[in-house]
């Protein structure tokens, strides 16, 4: 009679577990759906802001184009008032201005909407490189024309008015400022171009939501089928629960992968934006420094030309000074190249460390997910054991009550049997009544049978209680290691969380160090570029010194990243 209640309660427990699992799955799927809907709304808002920024950039570009036209008309009006022997310079500047107009024509931005993210980035980079090359070519032509006119004026003895030159320099500076503004707008275009990849991400998210909804409907159908089957066959409930658990684990893994991919894409976008901003900021600083150096070098050239015309005897001193400058520049180039190599080595080391730390983080995530699954299984086992303990305690209480009642009834029966035997003994001795003898014997036999039945019932109750005690001890023994395992898993989870926090902080520190090293590398490259440009502008004057031209070629190779063995051989000679 004892094992009957647990067998009757098993289908009820399975039905309750099925209902709880279905409720949990529905809540989890609705939460996922809400998260995806919020993310879709955020992406739509981001796309609308990007379209607004594109329209603002178009208006800024048109305003800058009008500014350029006004400046060029002012330059043409000023140049028309110069002396007649500057006609060649006017023609060259007009052709350059026409080239600038043709080069700075803004393409149709309606075509950019049909481009993908990578195509748009390559298109903007090519446009930026074209404008940069055109600007450098125009600067070189203007400097050569300026040197040629100065030589011609030195021969003829004529002097240009300084006021006209200052006005031309002011107009050129205005042109350079507008070009830098155009570069800034292009850089912002490149920065915004990286966000067009979010359309693909939106499509992926929509596809993912559709697949998750299909999986949700499929799971609901499976749950309904499993409920109907559980009413008919209680043995198949375990298989249905295992299938549901596997599907929930696959959904959780997919959600974790989605979050990891989103975090990686967000980090890549932030890195690209920061790199582009730093590159264009350094480029603008280089242009400003180049303009200041150009003015300073022009003044130095005027002074040196006057000294060459007045003092021809100082050539030896100038040669000696030039040799010293060349040696200093060469040594600085070698030092900067060595520092650049060291910084590159450190950057590679930091990148390797970052990759190792990312791998460790992925391993910790996998271990934490496995630990969570183990915790869930242990908690489920603990609930099952608790329910079994409650049922056994109830059955023990009912059996103990029945035992006490049986003992009381047995004691009453023993007392009645003893009284009947005591009363029957004198009757048998005195032979009182022949009819009463068989009735008393029948009652005695029936009472003995009842006492034997009660004793058998008592022995059965004792055996069932012993069996229940044994089951209780077994369940307690099974329950204790599960509790210890849960405590150990909780400690491990806390430890892994601390390790993850430490690794994240180390990663942030490494990223900050990499940014600092990148800034140092960019400053060193900008210094090398400035030295090369400053020496390259003096190329017509320095052609008389053969060693200087060779060192200029070596500096150009260093900027390209080639070897500097030629410079070392020159220093040895």
Coordinates of C-alpha atoms in Angstrom, one line a residue:
X1 CA 0.0 0.0 0.0
X2 CA 2.9 2.4 0.6
X3 CA 4.4 2.9 -3.0
X4 CA 0.9 3.7 -4.5
X5 CA 0.9 7.5 -3.8
X6 CA 4.2 8.3 -5.6
X7 CA 3.1 6.4 -8.7
X8 CA -0.1 8.4 -8.8
X9 CA 1.7 11.7 -8.3
X10 CA 4.2 11.2 -11.1
X11 CA 2.0 12.3 -14.1
X12 CA 0.9 15.3 -12.1
X13 CA 4.5 16.3 -11.5
X14 CA 5.4 15.8 -15.2
X15 CA 2.4 18.0 -16.2
X16 CA 3.5 20.7 -13.8
X17 CA 7.1 20.5 -15.1
X18 CA 5.8 20.8 -18.7
X19 CA 3.7 23.8 -17.9
X20 CA 6.5 25.5 -16.1
X21 CA 8.9 24.8 -19.0
X22 CA 6.4 26.1 -21.5
X23 CA 5.8 29.3 -19.4
X24 CA 9.6 29.9 -19.1
X25 CA 10.1 29.3 -22.9
X26 CA 7.3 31.8 -23.8
X27 CA 8.7 34.4 -21.4
X28 CA 12.2 34.0 -22.8
X29 CA 11.1 34.2 -26.4
X30 CA 8.9 37.3 -25.8
X31 CA 11.9 38.9 -24.1
X32 CA 14.1 38.1 -27.1
X33 CA 11.5 39.5 -29.4
X34 CA 11.3 42.8 -27.4
X35 CA 15.1 43.1 -27.4
X36 CA 15.2 42.7 -31.2
X37 CA 12.4 45.2 -31.7
X38 CA 14.2 47.8 -29.6
X39 CA 17.4 47.2 -31.4
X40 CA 15.6 47.6 -34.8
X41 CA 14.1 50.9 -33.6
X42 CA 17.5 52.2 -32.6
X43 CA 19.1 51.2 -35.9
X44 CA 16.3 53.0 -37.8
X45 CA 16.9 56.1 -35.7
X46 CA 20.6 55.9 -36.4
X47 CA 20.0 55.6 -40.2
X48 CA 17.7 58.7 -40.1
X49 CA 20.4 60.7 -38.3
X50 CA 23.0 59.5 -40.9
X51 CA 20.8 60.7 -43.7
X52 CA 20.3 64.1 -42.1
X53 CA 24.1 64.4 -41.6
X54 CA 24.6 63.5 -45.3
X55 CA 22.2 66.3 -46.3
X56 CA 24.1 68.8 -44.0
X57 CA 27.4 67.7 -45.5
X58 CA 26.0 68.3 -49.0
X59 CA 25.0 71.8 -48.1
X60 CA 28.4 72.5 -46.6
X61 CA 30.1 71.2 -49.7
X62 CA 28.0 73.5 -51.9
X63 CA 28.8 76.5 -49.7
X64 CA 32.6 75.7 -49.8
X65 CA 32.4 75.4 -53.6
X66 CA 30.8 78.9 -53.8
X67 CA 33.6 80.1 -51.5
X68 CA 36.2 78.7 -53.8
X69 CA 34.6 80.4 -56.9
X70 CA 34.6 83.8 -55.0
X71 CA 38.2 83.4 -54.0
X72 CA 39.3 82.4 -57.5
X73 CA 37.5 85.4 -59.0
X74 CA 39.2 87.7 -56.4
X75 CA 42.6 86.1 -57.3
X76 CA 42.0 86.7 -61.0
X77 CA 41.1 90.4 -60.3
X78 CA 44.2 90.9 -58.2
X79 CA 46.5 89.2 -60.7
X80 CA 45.1 91.3 -63.6
X81 CA 46.7 94.4 -61.9
X82 CA 50.2 93.0 -61.8
X83 CA 53.0 93.9 -64.2
X84 CA 52.8 92.7 -67.8
X85 CA 55.8 90.4 -67.5
X86 CA 53.8 88.1 -65.1
X87 CA 51.5 86.9 -67.9
X88 CA 53.0 83.4 -67.9
X89 CA 52.3 83.1 -64.1
X90 CA 48.7 84.3 -64.6
X91 CA 48.2 81.6 -67.3
X92 CA 49.6 78.9 -65.1
X93 CA 47.5 79.9 -62.2
X94 CA 44.3 80.1 -64.4
X95 CA 45.0 76.6 -65.7
X96 CA 45.7 75.4 -62.1
X97 CA 42.4 77.0 -60.9
X98 CA 40.5 75.4 -63.8
X99 CA 42.1 72.1 -62.8
X100 CA 41.1 72.6 -59.2
X101 CA 37.6 73.3 -60.3
X102 CA 37.5 70.2 -62.4
X103 CA 39.1 68.1 -59.7
X104 CA 36.9 69.5 -56.9
X105 CA 33.7 68.9 -58.8
X106 CA 31.5 67.0 -56.4
X107 CA 30.2 63.7 -57.8
X108 CA 26.5 62.8 -57.8
X109 CA 25.8 61.7 -54.2
X110 CA 22.7 59.8 -55.3
X111 CA 25.0 57.1 -56.7
X112 CA 26.5 56.7 -53.2
X113 CA 23.2 55.4 -51.8
X114 CA 23.4 52.4 -54.1
X115 CA 26.9 51.5 -53.1
X116 CA 27.9 49.0 -50.4
X117 CA 30.0 50.0 -47.3
X118 CA 33.3 48.7 -48.7
X119 CA 32.7 50.3 -52.2
X120 CA 31.9 53.6 -50.6
X121 CA 35.0 53.6 -48.4
X122 CA 37.2 52.8 -51.4
X123 CA 35.5 55.5 -53.5
X124 CA 36.0 58.2 -50.8
X125 CA 39.6 57.1 -50.2
X126 CA 40.4 57.4 -53.9
X127 CA 38.8 60.8 -54.1
X128 CA 40.8 62.0 -51.1
X129 CA 44.1 60.7 -52.6
X130 CA 43.3 62.4 -55.9
X131 CA 42.8 65.7 -54.2
X132 CA 45.9 65.3 -52.1
X133 CA 48.1 64.5 -55.1
X134 CA 46.6 67.4 -57.0
X135 CA 47.3 69.8 -54.1
X136 CA 50.9 68.6 -53.8
X137 CA 51.4 68.9 -57.6
X138 CA 50.1 72.5 -57.5
X139 CA 52.3 73.4 -54.6
X140 CA 55.3 72.1 -56.4
X141 CA 54.5 74.0 -59.6
X142 CA 53.9 77.3 -57.7
X143 CA 57.2 77.0 -55.9
X144 CA 59.1 76.3 -59.1
X145 CA 57.4 79.2 -60.8
X146 CA 58.2 81.4 -57.8
X147 CA 61.9 80.5 -57.9
X148 CA 62.1 81.0 -61.7
X149 CA 60.5 84.5 -61.4
X150 CA 62.8 85.4 -58.5
X151 CA 65.9 84.4 -60.6
X152 CA 64.5 86.4 -63.5
X153 CA 64.0 89.5 -61.3
X154 CA 67.4 89.1 -59.8
X155 CA 68.9 89.3 -63.3
X156 CA 66.8 92.2 -64.4
X157 CA 67.1 94.1 -61.1
X158 CA 63.4 94.5 -60.8
X159 CA 61.6 94.2 -57.5
X160 CA 57.9 93.2 -57.1
X161 CA 55.7 95.1 -54.8
X162 CA 55.4 93.3 -51.4
X163 CA 51.8 94.3 -51.0
X164 CA 50.7 92.2 -54.0
X165 CA 52.6 89.2 -52.8
X166 CA 51.0 89.4 -49.4
X167 CA 47.6 89.6 -51.0
X168 CA 48.4 86.5 -53.1
X169 CA 49.7 84.7 -50.1
X170 CA 46.5 85.5 -48.2
X171 CA 44.4 84.2 -51.1
X172 CA 46.5 81.0 -51.2
X173 CA 46.1 80.5 -47.5
X174 CA 42.3 81.0 -47.9
X175 CA 42.4 78.3 -50.7
X176 CA 44.4 76.0 -48.4
X177 CA 41.8 76.5 -45.6
X178 CA 38.9 75.7 -47.9
X179 CA 40.8 72.6 -49.1
X180 CA 41.3 71.5 -45.5
X181 CA 37.6 72.0 -44.9
X182 CA 36.8 69.8 -47.9
X183 CA 39.2 67.2 -46.5
X184 CA 37.4 67.3 -43.2
X185 CA 34.0 66.8 -44.9
X186 CA 35.4 63.9 -46.9
X187 CA 36.8 62.4 -43.7
X188 CA 33.4 62.7 -42.1
X189 CA 31.9 61.0 -45.2
X190 CA 34.4 58.2 -44.7
X191 CA 33.5 58.0 -41.0
X192 CA 29.8 57.8 -41.8
X193 CA 30.5 55.4 -44.7
X194 CA 31.4 52.7 -42.2
X195 CA 27.9 52.9 -40.7
X196 CA 26.3 51.9 -44.0
X197 CA 27.2 48.4 -43.0
X198 CA 24.4 48.6 -40.5
X199 CA 21.8 48.0 -43.3
X200 CA 23.3 44.6 -43.7
X201 CA 23.1 44.1 -40.0
X202 CA 19.4 45.2 -40.0
X203 CA 18.7 42.6 -42.7
X204 CA 20.5 40.0 -40.7
X205 CA 18.5 40.9 -37.5
X206 CA 15.2 40.7 -39.5
X207 CA 16.1 37.3 -40.8
X208 CA 17.2 36.2 -37.4
X209 CA 13.9 37.4 -35.9
X210 CA 11.9 35.5 -38.6
X211 CA 13.9 32.3 -37.9
X212 CA 13.4 32.8 -34.1
X213 CA 9.6 33.2 -34.6
X214 CA 9.5 30.1 -36.8
X215 CA 11.4 28.2 -34.1
X216 CA 9.0 29.6 -31.5
X217 CA 5.9 28.4 -33.5
X218 CA 7.7 25.0 -34.0
X219 CA 8.4 24.8 -30.3
X220 CA 4.8 25.6 -29.4
X221 CA 3.5 22.9 -31.7
X222 CA 6.0 20.5 -30.2
X223 CA 4.8 21.4 -26.7
X224 CA 1.2 20.9 -27.6
X225 CA 2.0 17.5 -29.1
X226 CA 4.0 16.5 -26.1
X227 CA 1.2 17.5 -23.7
X228 CA -1.2 15.2 -25.6
X229 CA 1.3 12.4 -25.6
X230 CA 2.0 12.9 -21.9
X231 CA -1.7 12.3 -21.1
X232 CA -1.6 9.0 -23.0
X233 CA 2.0 7.8 -22.3
X234 CA 3.7 9.2 -19.2
X235 CA 6.9 7.5 -20.1
X236 CA 7.6 9.8 -23.1
X237 CA 7.7 12.9 -20.8
X238 CA 11.4 12.5 -20.1
X239 CA 12.2 12.6 -23.8
X240 CA 10.1 15.7 -24.4
X241 CA 11.8 17.5 -21.6
X242 CA 15.3 16.6 -22.9
X243 CA 14.3 17.9 -26.4
X244 CA 13.0 21.2 -24.9
X245 CA 16.2 21.6 -22.8
X246 CA 18.4 21.0 -25.9
X247 CA 16.4 23.6 -27.9
X248 CA 16.6 26.2 -25.1
X249 CA 20.4 25.6 -24.8
X250 CA 20.7 26.1 -28.6
X251 CA 18.7 29.3 -28.4
X252 CA 20.8 30.7 -25.5
X253 CA 24.0 29.8 -27.5
X254 CA 22.6 31.6 -30.6
X255 CA 21.7 34.7 -28.5
X256 CA 25.2 34.7 -27.0
X257 CA 26.8 34.5 -30.4
X258 CA 24.6 37.4 -31.6
X259 CA 25.6 39.6 -28.7
X260 CA 29.3 38.7 -29.3
X261 CA 29.0 39.6 -33.0
X262 CA 27.3 42.9 -32.2
X263 CA 30.0 43.8 -29.7
X264 CA 32.7 42.9 -32.2
X265 CA 31.1 45.0 -35.0
X266 CA 30.6 48.0 -32.6
X267 CA 34.3 47.8 -31.5
X268 CA 35.5 47.6 -35.1
X269 CA 33.4 50.7 -36.0
X270 CA 34.8 52.6 -33.0
X271 CA 38.4 51.7 -33.9
X272 CA 37.9 52.7 -37.6
X273 CA 36.4 56.0 -36.6
X274 CA 39.2 56.8 -34.1
X275 CA 41.9 55.9 -36.6
X276 CA 40.3 58.0 -39.4
X277 CA 39.9 61.0 -37.0
X278 CA 43.5 60.8 -35.9
X279 CA 44.8 60.4 -39.5
X280 CA 42.8 63.4 -40.8
X281 CA 43.7 65.5 -37.7
X282 CA 47.4 64.8 -38.2
X283 CA 47.0 65.6 -41.9
X284 CA 45.5 69.0 -41.1
X285 CA 48.2 69.7 -38.6
X286 CA 50.8 68.8 -41.2
X287 CA 49.2 71.2 -43.7
X288 CA 49.3 74.1 -41.2
X289 CA 52.9 73.3 -40.2
X290 CA 53.8 73.1 -43.8
X291 CA 52.3 76.5 -44.5
X292 CA 54.2 78.0 -41.6
X293 CA 57.4 76.4 -42.7
X294 CA 56.9 77.5 -46.2
X295 CA 56.6 81.2 -45.1
X296 CA 59.6 80.8 -42.9
X297 CA 61.6 79.1 -45.6
X298 CA 60.7 81.8 -48.1
X299 CA 62.1 84.5 -45.8
X300 CA 65.3 82.4 -45.3
X301 CA 65.6 82.0 -49.1
X302 CA 65.4 85.8 -49.6
X303 CA 68.1 86.4 -47.0
X304 CA 70.3 83.7 -48.5
X305 CA 69.9 85.0 -52.0
X306 CA 70.9 88.5 -50.9
X307 CA 73.9 87.0 -49.1
X308 CA 74.9 85.1 -52.2
X309 CA 74.7 88.2 -54.4
X310 CA 76.6 90.4 -52.0
X311 CA 79.1 87.9 -50.5
X312 CA 80.6 85.3 -52.9
X313 CA 83.4 84.6 -50.4
X314 CA 81.0 82.9 -47.9
X315 CA 80.4 79.8 -50.1
X316 CA 82.8 77.7 -48.3
X317 CA 81.2 78.5 -45.0
X318 CA 77.8 77.7 -46.4
X319 CA 79.1 74.4 -47.8
X320 CA 80.4 73.5 -44.4
X321 CA 77.1 74.5 -42.7
X322 CA 75.2 72.5 -45.3
X323 CA 77.3 69.4 -44.7
X324 CA 76.7 69.7 -41.0
X325 CA 73.0 70.1 -41.5
X326 CA 73.0 67.1 -43.8
X327 CA 74.8 65.0 -41.3
X328 CA 72.4 66.1 -38.5
X329 CA 69.4 65.4 -40.6
X330 CA 70.8 62.0 -41.6
X331 CA 71.5 61.1 -38.0
X332 CA 68.0 62.2 -37.0
X333 CA 66.5 60.1 -39.8
X334 CA 68.4 57.1 -38.6
X335 CA 67.2 57.7 -35.0
X336 CA 63.6 58.2 -36.1
X337 CA 63.8 55.0 -38.2
X338 CA 65.1 53.0 -35.3
X339 CA 62.5 54.4 -33.0
X340 CA 59.8 53.6 -35.6
X341 CA 61.0 50.0 -35.8
X342 CA 61.0 49.7 -32.0
X343 CA 57.4 51.1 -31.8
X344 CA 56.3 48.7 -34.5
X345 CA 57.8 45.8 -32.5
X346 CA 56.0 46.9 -29.4
X347 CA 52.7 47.3 -31.4
X348 CA 53.0 43.7 -32.7
X349 CA 53.7 42.5 -29.1
X350 CA 50.6 44.3 -27.8
X351 CA 48.4 43.0 -30.6
X352 CA 49.5 39.4 -29.8
X353 CA 48.7 40.0 -26.1
X354 CA 45.3 41.4 -27.1
X355 CA 44.6 38.3 -29.2
X356 CA 45.7 36.0 -26.4
X357 CA 43.4 37.8 -23.9
X358 CA 40.5 37.6 -26.3
X359 CA 41.0 33.8 -26.6
X360 CA 41.1 33.5 -22.8
X361 CA 37.9 35.5 -22.5
X362 CA 36.2 33.2 -25.0
X363 CA 37.3 30.2 -23.0
X364 CA 36.0 31.7 -19.8
X365 CA 32.7 32.4 -21.4
X366 CA 32.4 28.8 -22.6
X367 CA 33.3 27.5 -19.1
X368 CA 30.7 29.9 -17.5
X369 CA 28.0 28.7 -19.8
X370 CA 28.8 25.0 -19.0
X371 CA 28.8 25.8 -15.3
X372 CA 25.4 27.5 -15.6
X373 CA 23.9 24.4 -17.3
X374 CA 25.4 22.2 -14.5
X375 CA 23.9 24.5 -11.9
X376 CA 20.4 24.3 -13.5
X377 CA 20.6 20.5 -13.6
X378 CA 21.7 20.4 -9.9
X379 CA 18.9 22.7 -8.9
X380 CA 16.3 20.5 -10.8
X381 CA 17.6 17.4 -9.0
X382 CA 17.4 19.2 -5.6
X383 CA 13.8 20.1 -6.3
X384 CA 13.0 16.5 -7.2
X385 CA 14.7 15.2 -4.1
X386 CA 12.8 17.7 -1.9
X387 CA 9.5 16.6 -3.3
X388 CA 10.4 12.9 -2.7
X389 CA 11.4 13.7 0.9
X390 CA 8.1 15.6 1.5
X391 CA 6.1 12.6 0.2
X392 CA 8.1 10.1 2.3
X393 CA 7.7 12.2 5.4
X394 CA 3.9 12.4 4.9
X395 CA 3.7 8.6 4.3
X396 CA 5.8 8.0 7.5
X397 CA 3.5 10.2 9.5
X398 CA 0.4 8.4 8.3
X399 CA 2.0 5.0 9.0
X400 CA 3.1 6.0 12.5
X401 CA -0.5 7.1 13.2
X402 CA -1.8 3.8 11.9
X403 CA 0.8 1.9 13.9
X404 CA -0.3 3.6 17.1
X405 CA -4.0 2.9 16.4
X406 CA -3.1 -0.8 15.6
X407 CA -1.2 -1.1 18.9
X408 CA -4.1 0.3 20.9
X409 CA -6.5 -2.1 19.2
X410 CA -4.1 -5.0 19.8
X411 CA -3.8 -4.1 23.5
X412 CA -7.6 -4.0 23.7
X413 CA -7.9 -7.4 22.0
X414 CA -5.3 -8.9 24.3
X415 CA -7.2 -7.6 27.3
X416 CA -10.5 -9.0 26.1
X417 CA -8.9 -12.4 25.2
X418 CA -7.3 -12.6 28.6
X419 CA -10.6 -11.7 30.4
X420 CA -12.5 -14.3 28.2
X421 CA -9.9 -17.0 29.0
X422 CA -10.2 -16.2 32.7
X423 CA -13.9 -16.4 32.7
X424 CA -13.9 -19.6 30.5
X425 CA -11.6 -21.5 32.9
X426 CA -14.0 -21.8 35.9
X427 CA -16.8 -22.6 33.5
X428 CA -14.9 -25.5 32.0
X429 CA -14.0 -26.7 35.5
X430 CA -17.5 -26.6 36.9
X431 CA -19.1 -27.9 33.6
X432 CA -21.7 -25.2 33.6
X433 CA -23.9 -25.6 30.5
X434 CA -23.2 -27.7 27.5
X435 CA -24.4 -25.2 24.9
X436 CA -22.2 -22.4 26.0
X437 CA -18.9 -24.4 25.5
X438 CA -18.7 -24.3 21.7
X439 CA -19.7 -20.6 21.5
X440 CA -17.0 -19.7 23.9
X441 CA -14.5 -21.8 22.0
X442 CA -15.5 -20.2 18.7
X443 CA -15.1 -16.7 20.2
X444 CA -11.7 -17.7 21.6
X445 CA -10.5 -19.0 18.2
X446 CA -11.9 -15.9 16.4
X447 CA -10.2 -13.6 18.9
X448 CA -6.9 -15.5 18.5
X449 CA -7.2 -15.1 14.7
X450 CA -7.8 -11.4 15.1
X451 CA -4.8 -11.0 17.3
X452 CA -2.6 -12.9 14.7
X453 CA -4.0 -10.6 11.9
X454 CA -3.2 -7.5 14.0
X455 CA 0.3 -8.9 14.7
X456 CA 0.8 -9.6 11.0
X457 CA -0.4 -6.1 10.1
X458 CA 1.9 -4.6 12.7
X459 CA 4.9 -6.5 11.3
X460 CA 4.0 -5.3 7.8
X461 CA 3.8 -1.7 9.0
X462 CA 7.2 -2.1 10.7
X463 CA 8.7 -3.5 7.5
X464 CA 7.2 -0.6 5.4
X465 CA 8.5 1.9 7.9
X466 CA 12.0 0.4 7.7
X467 CA 11.9 0.6 3.9
X468 CA 10.8 4.2 4.0
X469 CA 13.7 5.0 6.4
X470 CA 16.1 3.3 4.1
X471 CA 14.8 5.4 1.2
X472 CA 15.0 8.5 3.2
X473 CA 18.7 7.8 4.1
X474 CA 19.5 7.1 0.5
X475 CA 17.8 10.4 -0.7
X476 CA 19.7 12.4 2.0
X477 CA 23.0 10.8 0.9
X478 CA 22.2 11.7 -2.7
X479 CA 21.1 15.2 -1.7
X480 CA 24.3 16.1 0.3
X481 CA 26.8 15.8 -2.5
X482 CA 24.4 17.8 -4.8
X483 CA 24.4 20.7 -2.2
X484 CA 28.2 20.6 -2.0
X485 CA 28.4 20.6 -5.8
X486 CA 26.1 23.6 -6.0
X487 CA 28.3 25.5 -3.5
X488 CA 31.5 24.6 -5.4
X489 CA 29.9 25.8 -8.7
X490 CA 28.8 29.1 -7.2
X491 CA 32.4 29.7 -5.9
X492 CA 33.8 28.9 -9.3
X493 CA 31.3 31.2 -11.0
X494 CA 32.3 34.1 -8.6
X495 CA 36.0 33.3 -9.3
X496 CA 35.5 33.3 -13.1
X497 CA 33.7 36.7 -12.9
X498 CA 36.6 38.2 -11.0
X499 CA 39.0 36.8 -13.6
X500 CA 36.9 38.3 -16.4
X501 CA 36.9 41.7 -14.8
X502 CA 40.7 41.6 -14.4
X503 CA 41.1 40.6 -18.0
X504 CA 38.8 43.3 -19.2
X505 CA 40.7 46.0 -17.3
X506 CA 44.0 44.6 -18.7
X507 CA 42.5 44.8 -22.2
X508 CA 41.5 48.5 -21.7
X509 CA 45.0 49.3 -20.4
X510 CA 46.6 47.6 -23.4
X511 CA 44.3 49.5 -25.8
X512 CA 45.2 52.8 -24.2
X513 CA 48.9 52.0 -24.5
X514 CA 48.4 51.0 -28.2
X515 CA 46.7 54.4 -28.8
X516 CA 49.6 56.2 -27.2
X517 CA 52.2 54.3 -29.2
X518 CA 50.2 55.0 -32.4
X519 CA 50.2 58.7 -31.7
X520 CA 54.0 58.6 -31.2
X521 CA 54.4 56.8 -34.5
X522 CA 52.3 59.4 -36.3
X523 CA 54.2 62.3 -34.8
X524 CA 57.6 60.7 -35.8
X525 CA 56.3 60.1 -39.3
X526 CA 55.0 63.7 -39.5
X527 CA 58.5 65.0 -38.4
X528 CA 60.2 62.9 -41.1
X529 CA 57.7 64.1 -43.7
X530 CA 58.3 67.7 -42.8
X531 CA 62.1 67.3 -43.0
X532 CA 61.8 65.7 -46.4
X533 CA 59.4 68.4 -47.7
X534 CA 61.6 71.2 -46.4
X535 CA 64.7 69.8 -48.1
X536 CA 62.8 68.9 -51.3
X537 CA 61.7 72.6 -51.6
X538 CA 65.3 73.6 -51.7
X539 CA 66.1 71.1 -54.5
X540 CA 67.0 73.7 -57.2
X541 CA 69.5 75.4 -54.8
X542 CA 70.9 72.2 -53.3
X543 CA 71.6 70.6 -56.8
X544 CA 75.0 72.3 -56.6
X545 CA 75.8 70.0 -53.7
X546 CA 75.8 66.4 -54.9
X547 CA 75.8 64.8 -51.4
X548 CA 72.6 66.6 -50.4
X549 CA 70.6 65.1 -53.3
X550 CA 71.8 61.6 -52.4
X551 CA 70.7 62.1 -48.8
X552 CA 67.3 63.4 -50.0
X553 CA 66.8 60.2 -52.0
X554 CA 67.8 58.2 -48.9
X555 CA 65.2 60.1 -46.8
X556 CA 62.5 59.4 -49.4
X557 CA 63.3 55.7 -49.2
X558 CA 63.1 55.8 -45.4
X559 CA 59.7 57.4 -45.6
X560 CA 58.6 54.6 -48.0
X561 CA 59.9 52.0 -45.5
X562 CA 62.9 50.8 -47.5
X563 CA 66.4 50.0 -46.1
X564 CA 68.9 52.7 -45.2
X565 CA 72.1 50.8 -46.1
X566 CA 73.0 53.5 -48.7
X567 CA 72.9 56.2 -46.0
X568 CA 75.2 54.2 -43.8
X569 CA 77.7 53.8 -46.6
X570 CA 77.6 57.6 -47.2
X571 CA 78.3 58.3 -43.6
X572 CA 81.3 55.9 -43.7
X573 CA 82.7 57.8 -46.7

